[in-house]
């Protein structure tokens, strides 16, 4: 029997492939960063061919690194940066435009129009989402409206749309399979999460031909097989989920009320709400967690656009650190931020504010402000944004969280995790495997092919690495948080005409 599952974790800044064994342990991992394209302020693109190239490169690399035979891989699970939109020509397989990344703000005016018409309420009801440039729907419309000849071709059925999962599966099967799963579909703003169908009324409003959309399938399902020319054998592609939902699965948050927070490029807190889509009154999203075992389960989500990306900004743009882990070292050199707050609203603010026109702000600077303070304030901003979201989630769900499960690259930062626990007043638990996104995709794939038999079996694989207890007194916690709220006010609506 095959001994491994391979996960493709196609993230915002890097493509990663990980091989897991039956106990959920990492056998080998490889990743590669790729180019971020910023054609204008607030615009973000990726080259879909580079995404495919880096993803397949790391997949081949990790098989070699692990020293295994591709025949020993029972299945592949795909997980992806969500909402990012690719439109390609069905006949040539070539994208007609760069991928428009989830962070891209170019479609804010289309969203404003939808809101002015009052169509946003309908979208909220049907899709569980807030109207925002974040989601795929307006990105597809932008491509069809702005790329020469695109609309005509789409109407003739010559163009296909996909999020990154769909794009990868289409390429892995050499154009044979055009699918997505429920969790990814629920991020497009054109999918009805109650009826589990592409929504004809929204499609008409955005003028998107339905024939360009992928078929929507469960998240644990054999969608097709990799073409033999790729790995020398046909491997079943058996798991597909958006990266944040995959992380919820990888953290074994299988019961309603269980939540996790993933600190990657952005930061996404999801709470399982079971077979019920819980509507939010506080600016969270109701979204599909996964489709498995013949049913769909839902989650409440707080989406924070910038988390680890702010650390990359310290490294690549401000150039005040050489690498991400160094942020911890500098933050620990000072006792506090000296009154400095950084609001990393580089691409607007997501939950719970939903302000497409907010922009990054540093406040509270005095003559004594040093780089250590700015670095520390940047890390702290991630924890404050998480508190904003946690408060909203507790209000919507009526559940008081006892502990927060964390994961993702940025959760490796112990200073941040301790500050997170302090500012929430809630313990934080980091598991041994923080690559839960890839792990979740592997579990979904493994369950589809009988590599694992049940979620109970999977639950046993979860082990804690480090537990953080709140150690800040309440008065200080609330004073600091009040300062954050004031700083956020300064950042809001900055880029509005
Ligand atoms: N020790 C650290 N301290 C702070 N940030 C870190 C640390 N290690 C990694 N990161 C950040 O983690 C992010 C990468 O996490 P990852 O989960 O791989 O993200 P993604 O899937 O979004 O590409 C990067 O933004 C990087 O700056
Ligand atoms: O690339 P990540 O891991 O920050 O995830 C991006 C999200 O899927 C965007 O919704």
GROMACS .gro file of N, CA, C and O in nm, residues 118-158:
model
  164
  118UNK      N    1  -2.767   4.892  -0.379
  118UNK     CA    2  -2.829   4.813  -0.272
  118UNK      C    3  -2.821   4.663  -0.297
  118UNK      O    4  -2.885   4.583  -0.229
  119UNK      N    5  -2.740   4.623  -0.398
  119UNK     CA    6  -2.728   4.481  -0.431
  119UNK      C    7  -2.643   4.405  -0.327
  119UNK      O    8  -2.642   4.282  -0.322
  120UNK      N    9  -2.572   4.482  -0.245
  120UNK     CA   10  -2.484   4.418  -0.147
  120UNK      C   11  -2.560   4.331  -0.047
  120UNK      O   12  -2.511   4.228  -0.002
  121UNK      N   13  -2.684   4.371  -0.016
  121UNK     CA   14  -2.761   4.293   0.084
  121UNK      C   15  -2.792   4.155   0.029
  121UNK      O   16  -2.782   4.054   0.097
  122UNK      N   17  -2.828   4.154  -0.100
  122UNK     CA   18  -2.860   4.027  -0.165
  122UNK      C   19  -2.735   3.937  -0.167
  122UNK      O   20  -2.741   3.818  -0.140
  123UNK      N   21  -2.622   3.998  -0.198
  123UNK     CA   22  -2.496   3.922  -0.204
  123UNK      C   23  -2.463   3.865  -0.066
  123UNK      O   24  -2.425   3.749  -0.053
  124UNK      N   25  -2.482   3.946   0.036
  124UNK     CA   26  -2.455   3.902   0.173
  124UNK      C   27  -2.541   3.780   0.208
  124UNK      O   28  -2.493   3.682   0.263
  125UNK      N   29  -2.669   3.789   0.173
  125UNK     CA   30  -2.762   3.679   0.205
  125UNK      C   31  -2.725   3.551   0.132
  125UNK      O   32  -2.723   3.443   0.188
  126UNK      N   33  -2.698   3.567   0.002
  126UNK     CA   34  -2.679   3.448  -0.081
  126UNK      C   35  -2.541   3.386  -0.065
  126UNK      O   36  -2.526   3.265  -0.070
  127UNK      N   37  -2.438   3.471  -0.050
  127UNK     CA   38  -2.301   3.418  -0.052
  127UNK      C   39  -2.237   3.417   0.086
  127UNK      O   40  -2.131   3.358   0.103
  128UNK      N   41  -2.297   3.487   0.182
  128UNK     CA   42  -2.237   3.497   0.316
  128UNK      C   43  -2.124   3.598   0.323
  128UNK      O   44  -2.061   3.615   0.428
  129UNK      N   45  -2.096   3.665   0.210
  129UNK     CA   46  -1.981   3.755   0.203
  129UNK      C   47  -2.022   3.902   0.207
  129UNK      O   48  -2.136   3.936   0.174
  130UNK      N   49  -1.926   3.985   0.240
  130UNK     CA   50  -1.942   4.129   0.236
  130UNK      C   51  -1.897   4.172   0.096
  130UNK      O   52  -1.801   4.114   0.044
  131UNK      N   53  -1.962   4.267   0.033
  131UNK     CA   54  -1.914   4.310  -0.099
  131UNK      C   55  -1.780   4.381  -0.082
  131UNK      O   56  -1.770   4.481  -0.011
  132UNK      N   57  -1.677   4.324  -0.144
  132UNK     CA   58  -1.542   4.379  -0.130
  132UNK      C   59  -1.459   4.333  -0.249
  132UNK      O   60  -1.483   4.224  -0.305
  133UNK      N   61  -1.360   4.415  -0.283
  133UNK     CA   62  -1.272   4.382  -0.396
  133UNK      C   63  -1.194   4.252  -0.372
  133UNK      O   64  -1.134   4.195  -0.465
  134UNK      N   65  -1.192   4.205  -0.248
  134UNK     CA   66  -1.123   4.083  -0.207
  134UNK      C   67  -1.166   3.959  -0.290
  134UNK      O   68  -1.084   3.876  -0.327
  135UNK      N   69  -1.294   3.948  -0.318
  135UNK     CA   70  -1.348   3.823  -0.374
  135UNK      C   71  -1.338   3.818  -0.527
  135UNK      O   72  -1.317   3.919  -0.592
  136UNK      N   73  -1.355   3.697  -0.582
  136UNK     CA   74  -1.326   3.675  -0.725
  136UNK      C   75  -1.425   3.741  -0.822
  136UNK      O   76  -1.386   3.780  -0.932
  137UNK      N   77  -1.552   3.751  -0.783
  137UNK     CA   78  -1.656   3.792  -0.878
  137UNK      C   79  -1.621   3.919  -0.956
  137UNK      O   80  -1.624   3.920  -1.080
  138UNK      N   81  -1.586   4.024  -0.882
  138UNK     CA   82  -1.559   4.151  -0.952
  138UNK      C   83  -1.426   4.144  -1.028
  138UNK      O   84  -1.405   4.218  -1.123
  139UNK      N   85  -1.338   4.054  -0.988
  139UNK     CA   86  -1.209   4.039  -1.059
  139UNK      C   87  -1.236   3.975  -1.196
  139UNK      O   88  -1.176   4.014  -1.297
  140UNK      N   89  -1.327   3.876  -1.200
  140UNK     CA   90  -1.361   3.814  -1.330
  140UNK      C   91  -1.422   3.921  -1.420
  140UNK      O   92  -1.387   3.935  -1.537
  141UNK      N   93  -1.515   3.997  -1.363
  141UNK     CA   94  -1.580   4.102  -1.442
  141UNK      C   95  -1.475   4.200  -1.498
  141UNK      O   96  -1.481   4.238  -1.614
  142UNK      N   97  -1.380   4.237  -1.414
  142UNK     CA   98  -1.278   4.333  -1.458
  142UNK      C   99  -1.201   4.277  -1.578
  142UNK      O  100  -1.178   4.347  -1.677
  143UNK      N  101  -1.164   4.151  -1.572
  143UNK     CA  102  -1.087   4.091  -1.683
  143UNK      C  103  -1.174   4.091  -1.810
  143UNK      O  104  -1.128   4.130  -1.917
  144UNK      N  105  -1.299   4.049  -1.796
  144UNK     CA  106  -1.385   4.043  -1.915
  144UNK      C  107  -1.409   4.182  -1.973
  144UNK      O  108  -1.419   4.199  -2.094
  145UNK      N  109  -1.414   4.284  -1.888
  145UNK     CA  110  -1.439   4.420  -1.935
  145UNK      C  111  -1.313   4.489  -1.989
  145UNK      O  112  -1.323   4.584  -2.065
  146UNK      N  113  -1.197   4.444  -1.945
  146UNK     CA  114  -1.076   4.520  -1.976
  146UNK      C  115  -0.975   4.452  -2.069
  146UNK      O  116  -0.887   4.519  -2.122
  147UNK      N  117  -0.984   4.321  -2.086
  147UNK     CA  118  -0.890   4.254  -2.178
  147UNK      C  119  -0.958   4.246  -2.315
  147UNK      O  120  -1.071   4.196  -2.325
  148UNK      N  121  -0.888   4.296  -2.414
  148UNK     CA  122  -0.949   4.305  -2.547
  148UNK      C  123  -1.001   4.169  -2.597
  148UNK      O  124  -0.928   4.071  -2.594
  149UNK      N  125  -1.123   4.169  -2.640
  149UNK     CA  126  -1.183   4.047  -2.698
  149UNK      C  127  -1.226   3.943  -2.596
  149UNK      O  128  -1.282   3.839  -2.633
  150UNK      N  129  -1.203   3.969  -2.466
  150UNK     CA  130  -1.228   3.865  -2.365
  150UNK      C  131  -1.377   3.831  -2.353
  150UNK      O  132  -1.415   3.714  -2.352
  151UNK      N  133  -1.460   3.936  -2.348
  151UNK     CA  134  -1.603   3.907  -2.327
  151UNK      C  135  -1.660   3.823  -2.442
  151UNK      O  136  -1.733   3.726  -2.420
  152UNK      N  137  -1.623   3.860  -2.562
  152UNK     CA  138  -1.671   3.789  -2.679
  152UNK      C  139  -1.632   3.640  -2.672
  152UNK      O  140  -1.714   3.551  -2.692
  153UNK      N  141  -1.504   3.619  -2.637
  153UNK     CA  142  -1.455   3.480  -2.629
  153UNK      C  143  -1.526   3.405  -2.516
  153UNK      O  144  -1.560   3.287  -2.531
  154UNK      N  145  -1.548   3.473  -2.404
  154UNK     CA  146  -1.615   3.406  -2.290
  154UNK      C  147  -1.754   3.366  -2.331
  154UNK      O  148  -1.802   3.256  -2.297
  155UNK      N  149  -1.822   3.454  -2.404
  155UNK     CA  150  -1.959   3.421  -2.446
  155UNK      C  151  -1.962   3.305  -2.546
  155UNK      O  152  -2.059   3.231  -2.553
  156UNK      N  153  -1.855   3.290  -2.621
  156UNK     CA  154  -1.848   3.177  -2.715
  156UNK      C  155  -1.803   3.048  -2.644
  156UNK      O  156  -1.783   2.944  -2.707
  157UNK      N  157  -1.776   3.058  -2.514
  157UNK     CA  158  -1.736   2.939  -2.439
  157UNK      C  159  -1.588   2.904  -2.455
  157UNK      O  160  -1.546   2.791  -2.430
  158UNK      N  161  -1.508   3.004  -2.495
  158UNK     CA  162  -1.366   2.974  -2.519
  158UNK      C  163  -1.276   3.006  -2.398
  158UNK      O  164  -1.156   2.980  -2.402
   0.00000   0.00000   0.00000
